[in-house]
Coordinates of C-alpha atoms in Angstrom, one line a residue:
Chain T
M132 CA -7.3 35.4 61.1
N133 CA -8.4 38.1 63.0
W134 CA -12.5 38.6 62.7
A135 CA -12.3 39.6 59.4
G136 CA -10.5 35.7 59.0
L137 CA -13.8 34.5 61.2
Y138 CA -16.6 37.1 59.8
T139 CA -15.3 34.5 55.7
V140 CA -14.9 31.2 58.0
L141 CA -19.3 32.5 59.0
S142 CA -20.2 33.9 56.2
G143 CA -20.4 30.1 53.9
V144 CA -22.5 28.5 56.8
N145 CA -24.8 31.4 57.0
R146 CA -26.6 30.3 53.7
H147 CA -27.4 27.3 55.5
S148 CA -28.9 28.6 58.2
T149 CA -32.4 29.4 59.3
A150 CA -33.8 32.7 58.6
I151 CA -33.3 32.9 62.0
G152 CA -30.3 32.6 62.2
R153 CA -28.7 35.0 59.3
I154 CA -30.6 37.2 62.1
W155 CA -28.2 35.8 64.8
L156 CA -25.7 36.5 62.7
S157 CA -26.3 39.8 61.9
V158 CA -26.2 41.2 65.2
I159 CA -22.9 39.3 65.9
F160 CA -21.6 41.3 63.9
I161 CA -22.6 44.5 64.0
F162 CA -23.3 45.1 67.2
R163 CA -21.0 42.6 69.0
I164 CA -17.4 42.1 66.7
M165 CA -17.9 45.3 65.4
V166 CA -19.2 47.2 68.3
L167 CA -15.7 45.3 70.3
V168 CA -13.6 46.4 67.5
V169 CA -14.5 50.3 66.9
A170 CA -15.2 51.1 69.5
A171 CA -15.0 49.4 73.6
E172 CA -11.2 48.9 72.5
S173 CA -10.1 52.3 72.5
V174 CA -12.1 52.5 76.1
W175 CA -10.7 49.3 78.0
G176 CA -7.2 51.1 76.0
D177 CA -5.7 52.4 79.0
E178 CA -7.2 50.9 82.1
K179 CA -3.6 50.1 83.4
S180 CA -2.4 52.8 82.0
A181 CA -4.8 55.2 83.8
F182 CA -5.8 52.9 86.8
T183 CA -4.4 54.9 89.7
C184 CA -3.5 54.5 93.4
N185 CA -2.9 57.5 95.3
T186 CA 0.8 55.9 96.8
Q187 CA 3.7 55.9 95.8
Q188 CA 4.0 52.5 97.1
P189 CA 6.1 50.4 93.6
G190 CA 4.5 47.9 93.4
C191 CA 0.8 48.7 94.4
N192 CA -0.6 49.8 91.5
S193 CA 0.0 46.2 89.3
V194 CA -0.7 44.3 92.2
C195 CA -4.7 46.1 92.9
Y196 CA -4.4 46.6 89.4
D197 CA -4.7 42.7 89.1
H198 CA -7.3 41.7 92.1
F199 CA -9.4 43.5 90.5
F200 CA -9.3 42.6 87.5
P201 CA -8.0 39.6 86.9
I202 CA -9.9 39.2 83.3
S203 CA -10.6 42.3 81.0
H204 CA -13.7 42.9 79.6
I205 CA -12.4 42.8 76.6
R206 CA -10.6 39.6 76.8
L207 CA -13.7 38.5 78.3
W208 CA -16.0 39.4 75.6
A209 CA -13.4 38.3 72.5
L210 CA -13.7 35.0 73.8
Q211 CA -17.6 34.5 74.5
L212 CA -18.0 35.5 70.9
I213 CA -15.3 33.1 69.4
L214 CA -17.1 30.4 71.3
V215 CA -19.8 31.7 70.4
T216 CA -20.0 31.9 66.4
T217 CA -18.1 28.3 66.2
P218 CA -20.7 25.9 66.8
A219 CA -21.5 26.8 64.1
L220 CA -18.9 25.8 61.9
L221 CA -20.3 21.7 63.4
V222 CA -23.2 22.7 60.9
A223 CA -20.5 23.9 58.2
M224 CA -19.3 20.9 58.5
H225 CA -21.9 18.9 58.0
V226 CA -23.8 20.0 55.5
A227 CA -19.5 19.4 53.8
Y228 CA -19.9 16.5 54.5
Q229 CA -23.4 15.9 53.2
Q230 CA -22.5 17.4 49.7
H231 CA -19.5 14.5 49.3
Q232 CA -22.4 12.2 49.8
E233 CA -24.2 13.9 46.7
K234 CA -21.5 13.9 45.0
K235 CA -20.8 9.8 45.2
L236 CA -24.5 9.4 44.5
L237 CA -24.0 11.0 41.6
V238 CA -21.7 9.7 40.1
L239 CA -22.8 6.4 41.3
T240 CA -26.7 7.4 38.9
G241 CA -24.3 8.1 36.2
H242 CA -24.3 12.3 37.1
G243 CA -20.8 12.9 37.6
D244 CA -20.5 15.3 34.8
P245 CA -19.0 18.7 36.3
K246 CA -23.4 20.9 35.9
H247 CA -24.1 18.0 38.0
M248 CA -21.4 18.7 40.7
E249 CA -21.4 22.2 41.3
E250 CA -25.0 22.5 41.1
V251 CA -24.3 20.1 44.4
K252 CA -22.1 23.1 45.5
K253 CA -24.4 25.8 44.7
H254 CA -27.6 24.1 46.4
K255 CA -29.4 24.9 49.8
M256 CA -29.1 21.7 52.5
R257 CA -33.1 21.3 53.9
I258 CA -31.8 21.5 57.2
S259 CA -33.8 17.4 58.3
G260 CA -31.9 14.4 59.2
S261 CA -29.5 14.4 60.7
L262 CA -28.0 17.9 59.7
W263 CA -31.3 18.9 61.7
W264 CA -29.7 17.7 65.0
T265 CA -26.1 19.0 63.7
Y266 CA -28.0 22.3 63.3
V267 CA -29.9 22.0 68.2
C268 CA -26.8 20.8 69.1
S269 CA -25.0 23.6 67.3
V270 CA -27.9 25.8 68.6
V271 CA -28.0 25.1 72.4
F272 CA -23.3 25.3 72.7
R273 CA -24.1 28.7 71.5
L274 CA -26.6 29.1 74.0
L275 CA -24.8 27.1 76.6
F276 CA -22.2 29.2 75.7
E277 CA -24.1 33.1 75.9
A278 CA -24.9 32.4 79.3
V279 CA -21.2 30.4 81.4
F280 CA -19.7 33.7 80.4
M281 CA -22.5 35.9 81.3
Y282 CA -22.3 34.0 84.5
I283 CA -18.0 34.4 84.3
F284 CA -19.7 38.1 83.9
Y285 CA -21.7 38.9 87.2
M286 CA -19.2 36.2 89.3
L287 CA -15.4 38.4 88.0
Y288 CA -17.5 41.8 88.7
P289 CA -20.6 41.6 90.5
G290 CA -23.0 43.3 88.9
Y291 CA -23.0 45.2 86.6
Q292 CA -21.6 48.8 86.9
M293 CA -17.8 49.6 87.1
V294 CA -17.5 51.9 90.1
R295 CA -14.7 54.7 90.7
L296 CA -13.1 54.6 93.3
V297 CA -12.2 50.5 94.9
K298 CA -10.2 50.5 97.8
C299 CA -7.2 48.1 97.9
E300 CA -5.5 46.2 100.5
A301 CA -3.4 43.3 98.8
Y302 CA 0.0 43.7 99.9
P303 CA 3.2 45.6 99.1
C304 CA -0.3 48.3 99.3
P305 CA 0.6 50.4 103.1
N306 CA -2.7 49.2 105.2
T307 CA -5.5 50.5 102.8
V308 CA -5.4 52.2 99.7
D309 CA -7.9 54.4 97.1
C310 CA -7.4 53.3 94.1
F311 CA -9.0 54.7 90.8
I312 CA -10.5 53.0 87.5
S313 CA -10.2 54.7 84.1
R314 CA -13.6 56.0 82.7
P315 CA -15.9 53.6 84.4
T316 CA -19.0 56.0 83.3
E317 CA -18.2 54.5 80.3
K318 CA -17.2 51.1 80.9
T319 CA -20.5 50.8 82.0
I320 CA -22.6 51.8 78.9
F321 CA -20.9 49.5 77.8
T322 CA -20.5 46.8 79.7
V323 CA -24.7 47.2 79.8
F324 CA -24.7 47.3 76.3
M325 CA -22.7 44.8 74.7
L326 CA -25.1 42.1 77.8
V327 CA -28.2 43.3 75.2
T328 CA -27.1 42.1 73.1
S329 CA -25.9 39.3 74.4
S330 CA -29.5 38.5 76.1
I331 CA -30.6 39.6 72.1
C332 CA -28.8 37.0 71.0
I333 CA -29.8 34.5 74.1
I334 CA -33.5 34.7 72.9
L335 CA -33.0 34.0 69.1
N336 CA -31.1 31.3 69.7
M337 CA -34.4 30.5 71.5
A338 CA -36.6 31.4 68.5
E339 CA -34.3 29.6 66.4
L340 CA -34.5 26.7 68.5
V341 CA -38.2 26.5 68.8
Y342 CA -38.7 26.8 65.9
L343 CA -36.5 24.1 64.1
V344 CA -38.5 21.6 67.0
V345 CA -41.8 22.5 65.8
R346 CA -41.2 22.4 62.5
A347 CA -39.8 19.0 62.9
C348 CA -42.8 18.0 64.9
A349 CA -44.9 19.2 61.8
R350 CA -42.6 17.8 59.9
R351 CA -43.5 14.2 61.3
G352 CA -47.0 14.4 62.0
Q353 CA -47.5 15.0 58.1
H354 CA -44.8 12.5 57.2
S355 CA -47.1 9.5 60.2
S356 CA -50.6 10.7 58.4
N357 CA -49.1 9.2 54.6
P358 CA -47.6 5.9 56.0
S359 CA -46.0 4.6 52.4
S360 CA -43.7 7.5 52.5
G361 CA -39.4 5.4 51.9
K362 CA -38.5 5.2 56.3
S363 CA -41.0 2.5 56.3
S364 CA -39.2 0.2 54.2
F365 CA -36.4 0.8 56.9
Y366 CA -37.1 -1.1 59.2
G367 CA -37.9 -4.7 57.2
H368 CA -35.1 -6.9 57.0
K369 CA -31.7 -6.7 56.5
L370 CA -31.2 -9.4 53.8
S371 CA -27.8 -7.5 52.1
S372 CA -28.7 -5.8 49.2
E373 CA -32.2 -5.3 50.7
Y374 CA -30.3 -3.1 53.5
K375 CA -28.0 -1.2 50.7
Q376 CA -31.2 -0.7 48.3
N377 CA -32.9 0.6 51.9
E378 CA -28.8 2.7 53.3
I379 CA -29.3 4.2 49.7
N380 CA -33.2 4.6 49.7
Q381 CA -32.5 6.6 52.7
L382 CA -29.5 9.4 51.4
L383 CA -31.9 10.1 48.6
T384 CA -35.2 10.8 51.3
E385 CA -31.9 13.1 52.8
Q386 CA -31.0 14.3 49.7
D387 CA -32.6 18.8 49.3
S388 CA -35.2 19.1 47.1
S389 CA -32.9 20.8 44.2
L390 CA -30.8 17.1 44.2
K391 CA -34.8 15.5 43.7
D392 CA -35.5 18.2 40.5
M393 CA -31.6 17.3 38.9
L394 CA -33.0 13.6 39.0
R395 CA -37.0 13.7 38.2
R396 CA -35.6 15.7 35.5
N397 CA -33.7 13.0 33.4
P398 CA -36.2 9.7 32.6
G399 CA -33.7 7.3 33.0
M400 CA -34.1 7.9 36.5
Q401 CA -37.8 8.9 37.4
E402 CA -37.8 5.1 39.3
K403 CA -35.8 7.0 41.9
G404 CA -37.4 9.9 42.2
D405 CA -41.1 8.5 42.5
R406 CA -39.5 6.8 45.9
C407 CA -38.2 10.4 46.8
S408 CA -41.0 12.3 46.5
A409 CA -42.3 10.3 50.1
C410 CA -40.7 12.7 52.1
Chain J
M18 CA -14.6 43.5 61.8
D19 CA -14.4 47.4 60.6
W20 CA -15.4 50.3 58.9
G21 CA -15.1 48.8 55.9
A22 CA -16.3 45.6 56.4
L23 CA -19.9 47.5 56.5
H24 CA -18.6 49.5 53.6
T25 CA -18.6 45.7 51.7
I26 CA -22.3 44.9 53.8
L27 CA -24.0 47.9 52.8
G28 CA -22.7 48.7 49.2
G29 CA -24.9 45.9 48.3
V30 CA -27.9 47.2 49.0
N31 CA -27.6 50.4 46.9
K32 CA -27.7 48.9 44.6
H33 CA -32.1 48.6 45.3
S34 CA -32.1 52.2 46.6
T35 CA -33.0 55.1 45.0
S36 CA -30.5 58.2 43.7
I37 CA -30.9 60.5 46.8
G38 CA -30.8 56.3 49.0
K39 CA -27.6 56.8 47.4
I40 CA -25.9 59.9 47.6
W41 CA -27.2 59.9 52.1
L42 CA -24.8 55.9 51.6
T43 CA -22.1 58.3 50.0
V44 CA -22.6 61.2 52.3
L45 CA -22.9 58.4 55.0
F46 CA -19.1 57.0 53.9
I47 CA -17.0 59.6 53.3
F48 CA -18.1 62.7 54.7
R49 CA -19.1 60.8 58.7
I50 CA -16.8 56.8 59.0
M51 CA -13.9 58.7 56.7
I52 CA -13.7 61.4 58.8
L53 CA -14.1 59.6 61.7
V54 CA -11.2 57.1 61.4
V55 CA -8.4 60.0 59.7
A56 CA -9.3 62.5 61.9
A57 CA -10.8 62.7 64.6
E58 CA -10.1 59.9 65.8
R59 CA -6.1 61.2 66.1
V60 CA -8.5 64.8 67.7
W61 CA -9.5 62.8 70.4
G62 CA -6.6 60.0 71.2
D63 CA -4.8 61.6 73.3
E64 CA -8.1 62.5 75.4
Q65 CA -7.8 61.4 79.5
D66 CA -3.5 61.4 78.7
D67 CA -3.4 65.5 78.8
F68 CA -6.4 65.7 80.8
V69 CA -4.8 68.3 82.6
C70 CA -5.9 69.1 87.1
N71 CA -4.2 71.4 89.6
T72 CA -4.0 69.2 91.4
L73 CA -1.6 66.4 92.6
Q74 CA -3.8 63.9 94.5
P75 CA -4.4 60.5 92.5
G76 CA -7.2 59.4 90.8
C77 CA -9.0 63.5 91.4
K78 CA -8.5 62.9 87.3
N79 CA -9.0 59.9 86.5
V80 CA -12.6 61.2 88.6
C81 CA -13.4 64.4 87.0
Y82 CA -12.6 63.9 83.5
D83 CA -15.2 60.4 84.2
H84 CA -17.6 63.1 85.5
F85 CA -16.8 65.5 82.1
F86 CA -16.3 63.2 80.1
P87 CA -19.7 60.5 80.6
I88 CA -19.1 58.7 76.6
S89 CA -16.7 60.1 74.7
H90 CA -17.2 61.9 71.3
I91 CA -16.1 59.2 69.5
R92 CA -17.6 55.8 70.4
L93 CA -21.1 58.3 70.1
W94 CA -20.3 59.3 66.7
A95 CA -18.7 55.5 66.8
L96 CA -22.6 53.7 68.0
Q97 CA -24.0 56.9 65.9
L98 CA -23.0 55.5 62.7
I99 CA -23.1 51.9 63.7
F100 CA -27.2 52.0 64.1
V101 CA -27.5 54.4 61.4
S102 CA -26.9 52.3 59.0
T103 CA -27.7 49.4 59.7
P104 CA -32.1 49.5 58.7
A105 CA -30.2 48.9 55.1
L106 CA -30.0 46.1 56.3
L107 CA -33.7 45.4 56.9
V108 CA -34.3 46.6 52.7
A109 CA -30.9 44.2 51.6
M110 CA -32.7 41.1 53.8
H111 CA -36.5 41.4 51.9
V112 CA -34.7 42.0 48.7
A113 CA -32.8 38.5 49.5
Y114 CA -35.6 36.5 50.2
R115 CA -37.9 38.2 47.0
R116 CA -35.2 36.4 45.5
H117 CA -34.9 33.3 46.5
E118 CA -39.1 33.3 46.8
K119 CA -38.5 33.7 42.7
K120 CA -35.3 31.3 42.5
R121 CA -37.8 28.5 43.9
Q122 CA -40.0 29.6 41.4
F123 CA -37.8 29.4 38.7
R124 CA -36.8 25.5 39.9
K125 CA -40.5 24.1 40.4
G126 CA -40.6 25.1 36.5
D127 CA -43.3 28.2 36.6
Q128 CA -44.2 29.4 33.7
K129 CA -45.2 32.4 34.2
C130 CA -41.6 33.4 35.4
E131 CA -40.1 35.1 33.3
Y132 CA -36.5 34.4 33.3
K133 CA -33.7 32.1 31.2
D134 CA -31.6 31.7 34.5
I135 CA -30.6 31.7 38.1
E136 CA -27.7 33.5 36.6
E137 CA -30.7 36.5 35.5
I138 CA -32.5 36.2 39.3
R139 CA -29.3 37.6 40.6
R140 CA -28.4 40.0 38.7
Q141 CA -31.7 41.3 38.7
R142 CA -33.1 45.3 41.0
F143 CA -36.3 45.6 42.1
H144 CA -37.9 47.8 41.5
I145 CA -39.2 49.4 45.5
E146 CA -43.4 48.6 45.5
G147 CA -45.3 46.8 47.6
S148 CA -43.8 45.2 50.1
L149 CA -40.4 46.1 49.9
W150 CA -41.8 50.2 50.3
W151 CA -42.9 49.1 53.4
T152 CA -39.5 47.7 53.9
Y153 CA -37.7 50.7 53.0
T154 CA -39.9 53.6 54.0
S155 CA -40.4 52.3 57.5
S156 CA -35.5 51.5 56.7
I157 CA -35.6 55.4 55.6
F158 CA -38.1 56.0 59.3
F159 CA -35.3 54.4 62.1
R160 CA -33.0 55.8 60.5
L161 CA -34.6 59.5 61.0
V162 CA -35.3 58.5 64.1
F163 CA -31.4 57.0 65.3
E164 CA -30.0 59.8 64.2
A165 CA -32.9 62.3 66.1
V166 CA -31.5 60.4 69.3
F167 CA -27.9 60.7 69.4
M168 CA -28.1 64.3 67.4
Y169 CA -30.2 64.9 71.2
A170 CA -28.3 62.5 73.8
F171 CA -24.3 64.7 72.8
Y172 CA -26.8 67.8 73.4
F173 CA -27.9 66.2 76.5
M174 CA -24.5 65.4 77.2
Y175 CA -22.4 68.2 76.7
D176 CA -24.3 70.7 76.6
G177 CA -24.9 72.4 73.3
Y178 CA -21.3 71.3 71.1
Q179 CA -19.0 73.5 72.0
M180 CA -15.9 71.9 74.1
P181 CA -14.7 74.5 76.6
R182 CA -11.0 75.0 77.6
L183 CA -11.9 74.1 81.8
V184 CA -13.9 72.5 83.1
K185 CA -13.9 73.2 87.3
C186 CA -14.3 69.4 89.4
S187 CA -15.2 68.8 92.8
A188 CA -16.5 65.5 92.3
S189 CA -14.2 63.2 95.8
P190 CA -10.8 62.9 96.1
C191 CA -10.2 66.5 94.8
P192 CA -9.8 68.1 97.8
N193 CA -11.4 71.3 97.7
T194 CA -12.7 72.2 93.9
V195 CA -9.7 71.8 91.9
D196 CA -9.4 73.4 87.1
C197 CA -9.0 71.1 85.2
F198 CA -8.1 71.6 81.6
I199 CA -9.4 69.6 78.7
S200 CA -7.0 69.8 75.2
R201 CA -7.4 70.8 72.4
P202 CA -10.5 72.0 72.9
T203 CA -10.5 74.2 69.9
E204 CA -10.4 71.4 67.4
K205 CA -12.9 69.7 68.9
T206 CA -15.0 71.6 68.8
V207 CA -14.3 72.5 64.8
F208 CA -15.2 68.8 65.1
T209 CA -17.6 68.5 66.6
I210 CA -20.2 70.7 64.5
F211 CA -18.6 69.3 60.9
M212 CA -20.3 66.5 62.6
I213 CA -23.2 67.3 63.7
A214 CA -23.6 69.6 60.6
V215 CA -23.2 66.2 58.1
S216 CA -25.3 64.8 60.3
S217 CA -28.2 67.7 59.2
I218 CA -27.8 67.2 56.3
C219 CA -28.3 63.1 56.3
I220 CA -31.7 63.8 58.1
L221 CA -32.7 66.1 55.0
L222 CA -31.6 63.5 53.2
N223 CA -33.7 61.7 54.6
V224 CA -36.9 63.6 54.5
A225 CA -36.4 64.3 51.4
E226 CA -35.5 60.3 50.6
L227 CA -39.4 60.0 52.7
C228 CA -41.2 62.6 50.4
Y229 CA -39.6 61.6 47.5
L230 CA -40.9 58.0 48.1
L231 CA -44.6 59.1 49.4
T232 CA -44.9 61.5 46.2
K233 CA -44.4 57.9 44.1
L234 CA -47.3 56.1 45.5
F235 CA -49.6 58.7 45.7
L236 CA -49.6 59.2 41.8
R237 CA -49.1 55.3 41.0
R238 CA -51.9 55.7 43.2
S239 CA -54.0 57.9 41.7
K240 CA -52.4 56.6 37.5
K241 CA -54.5 53.5 39.2
A242 CA -57.4 54.8 40.0
G243 CA -58.0 56.1 36.9
N244 CA -57.3 53.0 34.9
R245 CA -60.5 52.2 36.5
K246 CA -62.2 55.0 35.9
H247 CA -62.2 54.6 32.3
H248 CA -63.6 51.6 32.8
P249 CA -66.2 50.7 35.7
N250 CA -68.9 48.1 33.8
H251 CA -66.7 45.4 34.5
E252 CA -65.8 46.1 38.3
N253 CA -66.9 42.7 39.0
K254 CA -66.2 40.6 42.6
E255 CA -64.4 37.8 39.7
E256 CA -62.5 40.8 37.7
T257 CA -60.6 42.3 40.6
K258 CA -59.9 39.0 41.7
Q259 CA -58.1 39.0 38.6
N260 CA -57.2 41.6 38.8
E261 CA -55.5 41.9 42.4
M262 CA -54.2 37.9 41.4
N263 CA -51.8 40.0 38.3
E264 CA -50.7 43.4 40.6
L265 CA -49.3 39.9 42.4
I266 CA -47.7 38.4 39.3
S267 CA -46.7 41.2 38.6
D268 CA -45.3 42.3 41.6
S269 CA -42.6 40.0 41.9
C270 CA -42.2 38.5 38.3
Q271 CA -42.8 40.8 35.3
N272 CA -41.9 44.8 37.4
T273 CA -38.4 44.1 36.7
V274 CA -35.1 46.1 34.7
I275 CA -34.0 42.6 32.9
G276 CA -30.3 42.8 31.2
F277 CA -33.1 42.5 27.9
S278 CA -36.5 41.6 26.6
S279 CA -37.9 37.6 25.8

């Protein structure tokens, strides 16, 4: 399992994302993961071997390196990228669950043939209902992780600049010793680059959040101006058979338009198709 | 995620490029990315380990290396290649958006869309017209800008493209002025000149592609103006609107390379 494996896993999520979500995923893979793998890792490759202290005291080098670099930038970025990309898997899991429900519904309504099953797998889910909440949670978690890691970076390496010289007095170094960091300018350039792309990703996530909220409000506005929606029956009597019927109605209203089309095309199921048109 | 993955992503864009665009992509992958990976990275592999200064002063070597090489050639080239290849993704996104719209029309059962099934929509190749022309031209423009910016950055940072054998360094903690020797300077100069030459070829290809697209656009516009001149009496508002609608429909549905005729 490496970055390519993660790419394979997340490409599937891409289909059910918004346009901004897809741009965010491209920025993550091309400008962060790829730059990390092809460029940044070689810059930090010799960070310990080329970390030199002006002393012959054995152990001083190791102790000072450990004191100034509790966790290397590369490892922090790798952790950040993994944690930031994984909330998208929540969405993937929810989509898989919804597809499973759709398949069950199709079997119940007598459309269990392989062609309809393939249709369910292929069509794009609309981000509405509970999927909307899952999607919004995943975006919020992404934002949270990005912000937390940027703060950790700032705490561990005050300012984002890498200095050439650090003065170390940790035991067993005698008195204060000058230690020199390898490639500080190149490291500063890459740190700033990764910081900028991280900020761009934060902005994209916020834009996506705003877009989702605005879309939900617009949809609610449409529903409230059309009171004869299927959902009003959801607040009716909770008799067992009516409740079951209401649940089926709710399932139907949450499905994607292609499924509605599928049912609508079959004239025997016209009644259920009519209920769907209220979404 | 490495150069192979970038090749996979950009291979899809190839289908919707002009012939010059396809040549450019080939030059990029074979003469720049491949050379970088199989040759140049080895040449620069020991750049810091074999950077030797005539002093025993600890830290002097690190500081002098950092002073003369703020960012290594290899990293600059890697960044340049990433930035130069990504505008092509704008085109890929636009094509994907158009495909999505056509699939939607197809699903709604729109009679104006002449497709037998969704697989056909997936396989078809779009002509570079209308808004796609603008996206494509912008992507070429951005490529040119990035190439030029990186070539300037190279020139600015390394005072010309030649790698000297010896540099004199007097940054603290080096005592006075110290001689430092760069590893494999001639080989590095050869590869630097090679990469600059290929970069220039790519710039020329991009300029040629831009000219080609502009010429195609002017030819198309003059053809349309010529057709309109032959029917001056029919030029009223409703017909203009109908013509625009027809153009829109033909832009989105009919001007495609389909495998078979209806």
